[in-house]
PDB file of C-alpha atoms in Angstrom:
ATOM      1  CA  MET Q   1     -65.829  22.733 170.477  1.00 84.00           C
ATOM      2  CA  GLN Q   2     -65.964  26.108 168.916  1.00 90.00           C
ATOM      3  CA  GLN Q   3     -62.699  27.251 170.377  1.00 93.00           C
ATOM      4  CA  GLN Q   4     -61.033  23.958 169.082  1.00 96.00           C
ATOM      5  CA  ARG Q   5     -62.443  24.605 165.535  1.00 97.00           C
ATOM      6  CA  ALA Q   6     -61.294  28.126 165.528  1.00 97.00           C
ATOM      7  CA  GLN Q   7     -57.870  27.008 166.619  1.00 97.00           C
ATOM      8  CA  ALA Q   8     -57.912  24.416 163.712  1.00 97.00           C
ATOM      9  CA  LEU Q   9     -58.719  27.147 161.215  1.00 98.00           C
ATOM     10  CA  ARG Q  10     -55.956  29.290 162.569  1.00 98.00           C
ATOM     11  CA  ARG Q  11     -53.609  26.472 162.089  1.00 97.00           C
ATOM     12  CA  ILE Q  12     -54.763  26.217 158.419  1.00 97.00           C
ATOM     13  CA  LEU Q  13     -54.016  29.953 158.155  1.00 98.00           C
ATOM     14  CA  GLU Q  14     -50.520  29.591 159.591  1.00 97.00           C
ATOM     15  CA  SER Q  15     -49.619  26.472 157.497  1.00 96.00           C
ATOM     16  CA  PRO Q  16     -47.608  26.674 154.172  1.00 95.00           C
ATOM     17  CA  GLY Q  17     -49.628  26.647 150.927  1.00 95.00           C
ATOM     18  CA  VAL Q  18     -53.221  27.641 149.841  1.00 97.00           C
ATOM     19  CA  PHE Q  19     -56.466  26.253 151.123  1.00 97.00           C
ATOM     20  CA  HIS Q  20     -59.152  25.869 148.604  1.00 97.00           C
ATOM     21  CA  GLY Q  21     -62.587  24.361 149.146  1.00 96.00           C
ATOM     22  CA  PRO Q  22     -66.336  24.653 148.307  1.00 97.00           C
ATOM     23  CA  ALA Q  23     -69.054  26.350 150.177  1.00 98.00           C
ATOM     24  CA  CYS Q  24     -71.816  24.163 151.594  1.00 98.00           C
ATOM     25  CA  PHE Q  25     -75.521  25.138 152.096  1.00 98.00           C
ATOM     26  CA  ASN Q  26     -76.861  22.533 154.458  1.00 98.00           C
ATOM     27  CA  ALA Q  27     -75.890  19.804 156.739  1.00 98.00           C
ATOM     28  CA  LEU Q  28     -75.819  17.171 154.141  1.00 98.00           C
ATOM     29  CA  SER Q  29     -73.572  19.256 151.737  1.00 98.00           C
ATOM     30  CA  ALA Q  30     -71.369  19.907 154.750  1.00 98.00           C
ATOM     31  CA  LYS Q  31     -70.890  16.302 155.361  1.00 97.00           C
ATOM     32  CA  LEU Q  32     -70.161  15.548 151.918  1.00 98.00           C
ATOM     33  CA  VAL Q  33     -67.445  18.289 152.005  1.00 98.00           C
ATOM     34  CA  GLU Q  34     -65.789  16.681 155.098  1.00 98.00           C
ATOM     35  CA  LYS Q  35     -66.072  13.249 153.558  1.00 97.00           C
ATOM     36  CA  ALA Q  36     -64.304  14.290 150.483  1.00 98.00           C
ATOM     37  CA  GLY Q  37     -61.331  15.103 152.643  1.00 98.00           C
ATOM     38  CA  PHE Q  38     -61.359  19.058 152.965  1.00 98.00           C
ATOM     39  CA  LYS Q  39     -59.902  20.318 156.065  1.00 96.00           C
ATOM     40  CA  CYS Q  40     -62.318  23.311 156.249  1.00 97.00           C
ATOM     41  CA  CYS Q  41     -65.769  24.389 154.846  1.00 97.00           C
ATOM     42  CA  PHE Q  42     -67.128  27.589 153.656  1.00 98.00           C
ATOM     43  CA  THR Q  43     -70.818  28.554 153.731  1.00 98.00           C
ATOM     44  CA  SER Q  44     -72.583  30.588 151.004  1.00 96.00           C
ATOM     45  CA  GLY Q  45     -75.389  33.113 151.736  1.00 95.00           C
ATOM     46  CA  PHE Q  46     -76.255  32.966 148.099  1.00 94.00           C
ATOM     47  CA  SER Q  47     -76.685  29.005 148.236  1.00 97.00           C
ATOM     48  CA  ILE Q  48     -78.370  29.042 151.662  1.00 98.00           C
ATOM     49  CA  SER Q  49     -80.871  31.662 150.505  1.00 97.00           C
ATOM     50  CA  ALA Q  50     -81.586  29.556 147.313  1.00 97.00           C
ATOM     51  CA  ALA Q  51     -81.700  26.149 149.225  1.00 97.00           C
ATOM     52  CA  ARG Q  52     -83.701  27.332 152.309  1.00 97.00           C
ATOM     53  CA  LEU Q  53     -86.072  29.862 150.764  1.00 98.00           C
ATOM     54  CA  GLY Q  54     -85.912  29.391 147.145  1.00 97.00           C
ATOM     55  CA  LEU Q  55     -85.059  33.050 146.902  1.00 96.00           C
ATOM     56  CA  PRO Q  56     -82.132  35.031 145.420  1.00 94.00           C
ATOM     57  CA  ASP Q  57     -79.291  36.524 147.624  1.00 91.00           C
ATOM     58  CA  VAL Q  58     -80.710  40.037 147.800  1.00 90.00           C
ATOM     59  CA  GLY Q  59     -81.123  40.410 151.561  1.00 89.00           C
ATOM     60  CA  LEU Q  60     -84.398  38.401 152.112  1.00 94.00           C
ATOM     61  CA  ILE Q  61     -82.879  35.847 154.281  1.00 95.00           C
ATOM     62  CA  SER Q  62     -82.948  36.673 157.981  1.00 96.00           C
ATOM     63  CA  TYR Q  63     -80.052  36.517 160.611  1.00 96.00           C
ATOM     64  CA  GLY Q  64     -82.083  34.011 162.457  1.00 97.00           C
ATOM     65  CA  GLU Q  65     -82.616  31.840 159.362  1.00 98.00           C
ATOM     66  CA  MET Q  66     -78.845  31.920 158.549  1.00 97.00           C
ATOM     67  CA  LEU Q  67     -77.968  31.256 162.159  1.00 98.00           C
ATOM     68  CA  ASP Q  68     -80.494  28.261 162.358  1.00 98.00           C
ATOM     69  CA  GLN Q  69     -78.958  26.818 159.040  1.00 98.00           C
ATOM     70  CA  GLY Q  70     -75.555  27.451 160.235  1.00 98.00           C
ATOM     71  CA  TYR Q  71     -75.980  25.565 163.580  1.00 98.00           C
ATOM     72  CA  ASN Q  72     -77.265  22.479 161.610  1.00 98.00           C
ATOM     73  CA  ILE Q  73     -74.195  22.696 159.478  1.00 98.00           C
ATOM     74  CA  THR Q  74     -71.671  22.997 162.328  1.00 98.00           C
ATOM     75  CA  GLN Q  75     -73.354  20.074 164.091  1.00 97.00           C
ATOM     76  CA  ALA Q  76     -72.996  17.779 161.231  1.00 97.00           C
ATOM     77  CA  VAL Q  77     -69.310  17.959 160.877  1.00 98.00           C
ATOM     78  CA  SER Q  78     -66.086  17.936 162.899  1.00 97.00           C
ATOM     79  CA  ILE Q  79     -63.960  20.266 160.509  1.00 98.00           C
ATOM     80  CA  PRO Q  80     -63.966  24.018 160.906  1.00 98.00           C
ATOM     81  CA  VAL Q  81     -66.737  25.955 159.248  1.00 98.00           C
ATOM     82  CA  ILE Q  82     -66.679  29.618 158.067  1.00 98.00           C
ATOM     83  CA  ALA Q  83     -69.994  31.447 158.216  1.00 98.00           C
ATOM     84  CA  ASP Q  84     -71.242  34.035 155.741  1.00 97.00           C
ATOM     85  CA  GLY Q  85     -72.009  36.788 158.060  1.00 97.00           C
ATOM     86  CA  ASP Q  86     -73.363  39.021 155.279  1.00 95.00           C
ATOM     87  CA  ASN Q  87     -73.158  42.672 156.587  1.00 95.00           C
ATOM     88  CA  GLY Q  88     -73.848  41.931 160.318  1.00 96.00           C
ATOM     89  CA  TYR Q  89     -77.441  42.687 159.782  1.00 95.00           C
ATOM     90  CA  GLY Q  90     -77.420  46.391 160.968  1.00 94.00           C
ATOM     91  CA  ASN Q  91     -75.243  48.618 162.919  1.00 96.00           C
ATOM     92  CA  GLU Q  92     -72.371  47.959 165.173  1.00 97.00           C
ATOM     93  CA  MET Q  93     -74.659  46.544 168.027  1.00 98.00           C
ATOM     94  CA  ASN Q  94     -76.254  44.189 165.399  1.00 97.00           C
ATOM     95  CA  VAL Q  95     -72.699  43.048 164.243  1.00 98.00           C
ATOM     96  CA  LYS Q  96     -71.677  42.196 167.806  1.00 98.00           C
ATOM     97  CA  ARG Q  97     -74.948  40.159 168.566  1.00 98.00           C
ATOM     98  CA  SER Q  98     -74.431  38.479 165.040  1.00 98.00           C
ATOM     99  CA  VAL Q  99     -70.864  37.556 165.732  1.00 98.00           C
ATOM    100  CA  LYS Q 100     -71.749  36.182 169.235  1.00 98.00           C
ATOM    101  CA  GLY Q 101     -74.606  34.058 167.702  1.00 98.00           C
ATOM    102  CA  PHE Q 102     -72.076  32.623 165.106  1.00 98.00           C
ATOM    103  CA  ILE Q 103     -69.751  31.778 167.988  1.00 98.00           C
ATOM    104  CA  GLN Q 104     -72.439  30.017 169.939  1.00 98.00           C
ATOM    105  CA  ALA Q 105     -73.453  28.169 166.854  1.00 98.00           C
ATOM    106  CA  GLY Q 106     -70.068  26.632 166.489  1.00 98.00           C
ATOM    107  CA  PHE Q 107     -68.446  28.541 163.696  1.00 98.00           C
ATOM    108  CA  ALA Q 108     -64.665  28.751 163.436  1.00 98.00           C
ATOM    109  CA  GLY Q 109     -64.712  31.880 161.382  1.00 98.00           C
ATOM    110  CA  VAL Q 110     -67.002  34.484 159.796  1.00 98.00           C
ATOM    111  CA  PHE Q 111     -66.635  37.053 157.060  1.00 96.00           C
ATOM    112  CA  LEU Q 112     -68.425  40.275 157.346  1.00 98.00           C
ATOM    113  CA  GLU Q 113     -68.987  42.791 154.515  1.00 97.00           C
ATOM    114  CA  ASP Q 114     -69.592  46.405 154.189  1.00 97.00           C
ATOM    115  CA  GLN Q 115     -72.705  46.632 152.051  1.00 95.00           C
ATOM    116  CA  VAL Q 116     -75.738  48.656 152.943  1.00 93.00           C
ATOM    117  CA  LEU Q 117     -78.991  47.139 153.762  1.00 87.00           C
ATOM    118  CA  PRO Q 118     -80.412  45.398 151.860  1.00 80.00           C
ATOM    119  CA  LYS Q 119     -77.396  43.552 150.682  1.00 78.00           C
ATOM    120  CA  ALA Q 120     -76.813  41.069 147.772  1.00 71.00           C
ATOM    121  CA  CYS Q 121     -74.403  38.920 146.059  1.00 69.00           C
ATOM    122  CA  GLY Q 122     -71.273  40.877 145.367  1.00 61.00           C
ATOM    123  CA  HIS Q 123     -71.062  39.788 141.656  1.00 65.00           C
ATOM    124  CA  THR Q 124     -74.605  41.217 140.950  1.00 66.00           C
ATOM    125  CA  ARG Q 125     -75.495  44.760 139.988  1.00 67.00           C
ATOM    126  CA  GLY Q 126     -76.324  47.742 142.286  1.00 72.00           C
ATOM    127  CA  ARG Q 127     -73.821  47.150 145.066  1.00 83.00           C
ATOM    128  CA  LYS Q 128     -73.636  49.887 147.570  1.00 92.00           C
ATOM    129  CA  VAL Q 129     -71.398  50.172 150.748  1.00 96.00           C
ATOM    130  CA  VAL Q 130     -71.499  52.043 153.910  1.00 97.00           C
ATOM    131  CA  SER Q 131     -69.001  54.771 154.633  1.00 97.00           C
ATOM    132  CA  ARG Q 132     -65.310  54.162 155.472  1.00 98.00           C
ATOM    133  CA  GLU Q 133     -65.834  54.975 159.121  1.00 98.00           C
ATOM    134  CA  GLU Q 134     -68.932  52.616 159.476  1.00 98.00           C
ATOM    135  CA  ALA Q 135     -67.210  49.756 157.708  1.00 98.00           C
ATOM    136  CA  VAL Q 136     -64.186  50.035 159.941  1.00 98.00           C
ATOM    137  CA  MET Q 137     -66.484  50.361 163.052  1.00 98.00           C
ATOM    138  CA  HIS Q 138     -68.202  47.104 162.095  1.00 98.00           C
ATOM    139  CA  ILE Q 139     -64.976  45.236 162.181  1.00 98.00           C
ATOM    140  CA  LYS Q 140     -64.078  46.725 165.573  1.00 98.00           C
ATOM    141  CA  ALA Q 141     -67.441  45.517 166.846  1.00 98.00           C
ATOM    142  CA  ALA Q 142     -66.821  42.171 165.630  1.00 98.00           C
ATOM    143  CA  LEU Q 143     -63.584  42.101 167.332  1.00 98.00           C
ATOM    144  CA  ASP Q 144     -65.108  43.316 170.535  1.00 98.00           C
ATOM    145  CA  ALA Q 145     -67.735  40.480 170.306  1.00 98.00           C
ATOM    146  CA  ARG Q 146     -65.029  37.965 169.960  1.00 98.00           C
ATOM    147  CA  GLU Q 147     -63.248  39.271 173.131  1.00 98.00           C
ATOM    148  CA  GLU Q 148     -66.333  39.554 175.189  1.00 98.00           C
ATOM    149  CA  SER Q 149     -67.199  35.842 174.312  1.00 97.00           C
ATOM    150  CA  GLY Q 150     -63.843  34.610 175.204  1.00 97.00           C
ATOM    151  CA  SER Q 151     -63.638  33.120 171.676  1.00 97.00           C
ATOM    152  CA  ASP Q 152     -60.746  32.859 169.051  1.00 97.00           C
ATOM    153  CA  ILE Q 153     -63.204  33.102 166.021  1.00 98.00           C
ATOM    154  CA  VAL Q 154     -61.398  34.304 162.878  1.00 98.00           C
ATOM    155  CA  ILE Q 155     -62.731  37.496 161.621  1.00 98.00           C
ATOM    156  CA  ILE Q 156     -62.589  37.850 157.821  1.00 98.00           C
ATOM    157  CA  ALA Q 157     -63.184  41.389 156.668  1.00 98.00           C
ATOM    158  CA  ARG Q 158     -64.726  41.863 153.220  1.00 98.00           C
ATOM    159  CA  THR Q 159     -65.244  44.794 151.222  1.00 97.00           C
ATOM    160  CA  ASP Q 160     -67.571  45.129 148.152  1.00 95.00           C
ATOM    161  CA  ALA Q 161     -66.264  48.730 147.528  1.00 96.00           C
ATOM    162  CA  ARG Q 162     -64.511  47.307 144.230  1.00 96.00           C
ATOM    163  CA  GLN Q 163     -67.779  47.188 142.183  1.00 93.00           C
ATOM    164  CA  ALA Q 164     -69.494  49.751 144.412  1.00 94.00           C
ATOM    165  CA  ILE Q 165     -66.893  52.462 144.129  1.00 95.00           C
ATOM    166  CA  SER Q 166     -63.381  51.544 142.766  1.00 96.00           C
ATOM    167  CA  LEU Q 167     -60.406  49.324 143.397  1.00 97.00           C
ATOM    168  CA  GLU Q 168     -58.562  52.310 145.128  1.00 98.00           C
ATOM    169  CA  GLU Q 169     -61.349  52.530 147.621  1.00 98.00           C
ATOM    170  CA  ALA Q 170     -61.467  48.679 148.246  1.00 98.00           C
ATOM    171  CA  LEU Q 171     -57.641  48.626 148.761  1.00 98.00           C
ATOM    172  CA  TRP Q 172     -57.950  51.463 151.349  1.00 98.00           C
ATOM    173  CA  ARG Q 173     -60.726  49.696 153.228  1.00 98.00           C
ATOM    174  CA  SER Q 174     -58.644  46.546 153.208  1.00 98.00           C
ATOM    175  CA  ARG Q 175     -55.683  48.449 154.821  1.00 98.00           C
ATOM    176  CA  ALA Q 176     -58.045  50.084 157.366  1.00 98.00           C
ATOM    177  CA  PHE Q 177     -59.438  46.632 158.263  1.00 98.00           C
ATOM    178  CA  ALA Q 178     -55.971  45.247 158.739  1.00 98.00           C
ATOM    179  CA  ASP Q 179     -55.163  48.137 161.025  1.00 98.00           C
ATOM    180  CA  ALA Q 180     -58.274  47.496 162.965  1.00 98.00           C
ATOM    181  CA  GLY Q 181     -57.292  43.990 163.714  1.00 98.00           C
ATOM    182  CA  ALA Q 182     -59.021  41.726 161.141  1.00 98.00           C
ATOM    183  CA  ASP Q 183     -57.505  38.361 160.770  1.00 98.00           C
ATOM    184  CA  VAL Q 184     -58.144  37.765 156.991  1.00 98.00           C
ATOM    185  CA  LEU Q 185     -58.820  40.266 154.204  1.00 98.00           C
ATOM    186  CA  PHE Q 186     -61.280  39.801 151.220  1.00 98.00           C
ATOM    187  CA  ILE Q 187     -62.031  42.064 148.463  1.00 98.00           C
ATOM    188  CA  ASP Q 188     -65.069  40.583 146.521  1.00 96.00           C
ATOM    189  CA  ALA Q 189     -65.455  40.692 142.722  1.00 93.00           C
ATOM    190  CA  LEU Q 190     -61.935  41.735 141.794  1.00 96.00           C
ATOM    191  CA  ALA Q 191     -62.095  42.273 138.089  1.00 95.00           C
ATOM    192  CA  SER Q 192     -58.683  41.204 136.678  1.00 97.00           C
ATOM    193  CA  VAL Q 193     -55.424  39.310 137.554  1.00 98.00           C
ATOM    194  CA  GLU Q 194     -53.782  42.733 137.899  1.00 98.00           C
ATOM    195  CA  GLU Q 195     -56.260  43.705 140.483  1.00 98.00           C
ATOM    196  CA  MET Q 196     -55.803  40.548 142.383  1.00 98.00           C
ATOM    197  CA  LYS Q 197     -52.129  41.239 142.462  1.00 98.00           C
ATOM    198  CA  ALA Q 198     -52.571  44.830 143.578  1.00 98.00           C
ATOM    199  CA  PHE Q 199     -54.835  43.434 146.562  1.00 98.00           C
ATOM    200  CA  CYS Q 200     -52.302  40.885 147.760  1.00 98.00           C
ATOM    201  CA  ASP Q 201     -49.418  43.438 147.446  1.00 97.00           C
ATOM    202  CA  ALA Q 202     -51.305  46.173 149.471  1.00 96.00           C
ATOM    203  CA  VAL Q 203     -51.325  44.265 152.626  1.00 95.00           C
ATOM    204  CA  PRO Q 204     -48.731  41.486 152.412  1.00 95.00           C
ATOM    205  CA  HIS Q 205     -48.637  40.613 156.128  1.00 94.00           C
ATOM    206  CA  LEU Q 206     -52.183  39.243 156.344  1.00 97.00           C
ATOM    207  CA  PRO Q 207     -53.881  36.223 154.696  1.00 98.00           C
ATOM    208  CA  LYS Q 208     -56.196  37.037 151.828  1.00 98.00           C
ATOM    209  CA  MET Q 209     -59.424  35.329 150.511  1.00 98.00           C
ATOM    210  CA  VAL Q 210     -60.771  35.159 147.033  1.00 98.00           C
ATOM    211  CA  ASN Q 211     -63.828  33.902 145.586  1.00 96.00           C
ATOM    212  CA  MET Q 212     -63.810  31.686 142.431  1.00 97.00           C
ATOM    213  CA  LEU Q 213     -67.328  32.427 141.394  1.00 93.00           C
ATOM    214  CA  GLU Q 214     -68.083  29.680 139.038  1.00 92.00           C
ATOM    215  CA  GLY Q 215     -70.010  29.953 135.664  1.00 84.00           C
ATOM    216  CA  GLY Q 216     -69.525  33.618 134.940  1.00 82.00           C
ATOM    217  CA  GLY Q 217     -68.513  35.831 137.852  1.00 86.00           C
ATOM    218  CA  LYS Q 218     -66.407  38.985 137.575  1.00 91.00           C
ATOM    219  CA  THR Q 219     -63.155  37.409 138.987  1.00 95.00           C
ATOM    220  CA  PRO Q 220     -60.875  35.526 136.651  1.00 95.00           C
ATOM    221  CA  ILE Q 221     -60.921  31.693 137.523  1.00 96.00           C
ATOM    222  CA  LEU Q 222     -57.458  30.676 138.293  1.00 97.00           C
ATOM    223  CA  SER Q 223     -55.960  27.445 139.625  1.00 97.00           C
ATOM    224  CA  PRO Q 224     -55.160  27.165 143.207  1.00 97.00           C
ATOM    225  CA  THR Q 225     -51.368  27.072 142.383  1.00 97.00           C
ATOM    226  CA  GLU Q 226     -51.773  30.374 140.326  1.00 98.00           C
ATOM    227  CA  LEU Q 227     -53.792  31.985 143.183  1.00 98.00           C
ATOM    228  CA  GLU Q 228     -51.089  30.978 145.785  1.00 98.00           C
ATOM    229  CA  LYS Q 229     -48.387  32.699 143.570  1.00 98.00           C
ATOM    230  CA  ILE Q 230     -50.361  35.807 143.561  1.00 98.00           C
ATOM    231  CA  GLY Q 231     -50.557  35.780 147.368  1.00 98.00           C
ATOM    232  CA  PHE Q 232     -54.048  34.249 148.380  1.00 98.00           C
ATOM    233  CA  LYS Q 233     -54.396  31.809 151.241  1.00 98.00           C
ATOM    234  CA  LEU Q 234     -58.058  31.052 151.293  1.00 98.00           C
ATOM    235  CA  VAL Q 235     -59.885  30.144 148.008  1.00 98.00           C
ATOM    236  CA  CYS Q 236     -63.592  29.580 148.023  1.00 97.00           C
ATOM    237  CA  TYR Q 237     -65.834  27.891 145.324  1.00 97.00           C
ATOM    238  CA  PRO Q 238     -69.239  29.398 146.343  1.00 96.00           C
ATOM    239  CA  LEU Q 239     -71.549  27.982 143.850  1.00 96.00           C
ATOM    240  CA  SER Q 240     -70.202  24.521 142.734  1.00 97.00           C
ATOM    241  CA  LEU Q 241     -72.314  22.443 145.103  1.00 98.00           C
ATOM    242  CA  ILE Q 242     -75.586  24.310 144.820  1.00 97.00           C
ATOM    243  CA  GLY Q 243     -75.107  24.660 141.037  1.00 97.00           C
ATOM    244  CA  VAL Q 244     -74.457  20.982 140.348  1.00 97.00           C
ATOM    245  CA  SER Q 245     -77.276  20.150 142.768  1.00 97.00           C
ATOM    246  CA  ILE Q 246     -79.776  22.182 140.593  1.00 97.00           C
ATOM    247  CA  ARG Q 247     -78.619  20.669 137.493  1.00 96.00           C
ATOM    248  CA  ALA Q 248     -78.824  17.185 138.929  1.00 96.00           C
ATOM    249  CA  MET Q 249     -82.374  17.781 140.214  1.00 96.00           C
ATOM    250  CA  GLU Q 250     -83.336  19.277 136.778  1.00 96.00           C
ATOM    251  CA  ASP Q 251     -81.939  16.122 135.039  1.00 95.00           C
ATOM    252  CA  ALA Q 252     -83.806  13.849 137.429  1.00 96.00           C
ATOM    253  CA  LEU Q 253     -87.088  15.591 137.048  1.00 96.00           C
ATOM    254  CA  VAL Q 254     -86.847  15.248 133.271  1.00 96.00           C
ATOM    255  CA  ALA Q 255     -86.251  11.416 133.699  1.00 95.00           C
ATOM    256  CA  ILE Q 256     -89.218  11.043 136.027  1.00 96.00           C
ATOM    257  CA  LYS Q 257     -91.563  13.158 133.861  1.00 96.00           C
ATOM    258  CA  GLY Q 258     -90.621  10.762 130.986  1.00 97.00           C
ATOM    259  CA  GLY Q 259     -91.734   7.836 133.220  1.00 96.00           C
ATOM    260  CA  ASN Q 260     -88.201   6.776 134.112  1.00 95.00           C
ATOM    261  CA  VAL Q 261     -85.627   7.017 136.938  1.00 94.00           C
ATOM    262  CA  PRO Q 262     -82.294   8.649 136.638  1.00 93.00           C
ATOM    263  CA  PRO Q 263     -79.590   6.320 135.296  1.00 89.00           C
ATOM    264  CA  PRO Q 264     -77.161   4.553 137.627  1.00 87.00           C
ATOM    265  CA  GLY Q 265     -74.528   7.118 136.726  1.00 87.00           C
ATOM    266  CA  GLN Q 266     -76.577   9.903 138.135  1.00 91.00           C
ATOM    267  CA  LEU Q 267     -78.567   8.166 141.093  1.00 93.00           C
ATOM    268  CA  PRO Q 268     -76.524   6.336 143.773  1.00 94.00           C
ATOM    269  CA  THR Q 269     -77.937   3.042 145.070  1.00 94.00           C
ATOM    270  CA  PHE Q 270     -80.319   3.007 148.011  1.00 96.00           C
ATOM    271  CA  GLU Q 271     -77.431   1.493 150.215  1.00 96.00           C
ATOM    272  CA  LYS Q 272     -75.052   4.442 149.047  1.00 95.00           C
ATOM    273  CA  ILE Q 273     -77.661   6.933 150.051  1.00 96.00           C
ATOM    274  CA  LYS Q 274     -78.237   5.358 153.411  1.00 96.00           C
ATOM    275  CA  ASP Q 275     -74.569   5.334 154.135  1.00 95.00           C
ATOM    276  CA  THR Q 276     -74.105   9.039 152.931  1.00 95.00           C
ATOM    277  CA  VAL Q 277     -76.794  10.220 155.276  1.00 95.00           C
ATOM    278  CA  GLY Q 278     -75.541   8.172 158.270  1.00 94.00           C
ATOM    279  CA  PHE Q 279     -77.901   5.081 158.742  1.00 96.00           C
ATOM    280  CA  ASN Q 280     -74.697   2.719 159.065  1.00 95.00           C
ATOM    281  CA  ASP Q 281     -73.178   5.017 161.633  1.00 94.00           C
ATOM    282  CA  TYR Q 282     -76.592   5.243 163.524  1.00 95.00           C
ATOM    283  CA  TYR Q 283     -76.837   1.319 163.429  1.00 96.00           C
ATOM    284  CA  LYS Q 284     -73.305   0.948 164.919  1.00 95.00           C
ATOM    285  CA  GLU Q 285     -74.107   3.473 167.716  1.00 95.00           C
ATOM    286  CA  GLU Q 286     -77.467   1.759 168.418  1.00 94.00           C
ATOM    287  CA  GLU Q 287     -75.859  -1.553 169.080  1.00 93.00           C
ATOM    288  CA  ARG Q 288     -73.925   0.146 172.169  1.00 92.00           C
ATOM    289  CA  TYR Q 289     -77.291   0.531 173.783  1.00 94.00           C
ATOM    290  CA  ARG Q 290     -79.128  -2.595 172.604  1.00 90.00           C
ATOM    291  CA  VAL Q 291     -80.690  -4.368 175.843  1.00 88.00           C
ATOM    292  CA  GLY Q 292     -81.176  -8.142 175.775  1.00 72.00           C
ATOM    293  CA  SER Q 293     -84.491  -9.696 176.554  1.00 54.00           C
ATOM    294  CA  SER Q 294     -85.200  -9.588 180.397  1.00 54.00           C
ATOM    295  CA  PRO Q 295     -86.635 -12.512 182.335  1.00 55.00           C
ATOM    296  CA  ASN Q 296     -89.891 -10.797 182.961  1.00 59.00           C
ATOM    297  CA  SER Q 297     -90.352  -9.896 179.276  1.00 50.00           C
ATOM    298  CA  SER Q 298     -93.093 -11.640 177.409  1.00 47.00           C
TER     299      SER Q 298
END
């Protein structure tokens, strides 16, 4: 199953046009992404840390917790899912173990960044990155893990050097990641359209990914059409689903505290909720195994 999903993701990368989609944070949000018709689903460490632990994305969530959440996500859908592999959770041997775990969990792709431990959201303050040499070795370790596993998982090499050091450093690392064999390149927190163009022009032969961090990130928010013209292939909206979920829960709590329930425009019917989480599918499958009354039953 993992291999088929990895191949499906590669077909997306090889097809014309730009792919844009949201990042999920649990199995239910992933199911909603698939139901909405998206061909692929990202995951967000920011959102998973918030939803699972109620904590910020500052390196507090562990590899085991991310892997467990990821497994639940991949098992809930049939579309390819891209893992947020953070910084691989340590040195090159940790990176290899992490990538092998993501493969076993059913991910089609994984992006790995070059931040030091503890890492954090790339659009927040205080970003620091490992040396050039170590950053490249992490990507090589990820590629070795893929080969040793007999997998075709897509390796997305991310650098946070734009905010930690400079745009020039981020471009150098992207070229080095490409030379090392990465499948997709990703500079997080680019600060202008000109920087986005410089990135896409620097390594034109590989697909590029960009985060459209909603609500006030460092990167300008552009339409998918505009991003495609610049040269991007993958466009992730990392906070939309967790953000609207927070707002919806806050609004519901206000209504309940006032002695009401959320209005119909905000609260689906019980039948709709049951259908969304899979009751109707369960009932249909249950019928396949229904046993009639036996002659000896009382």
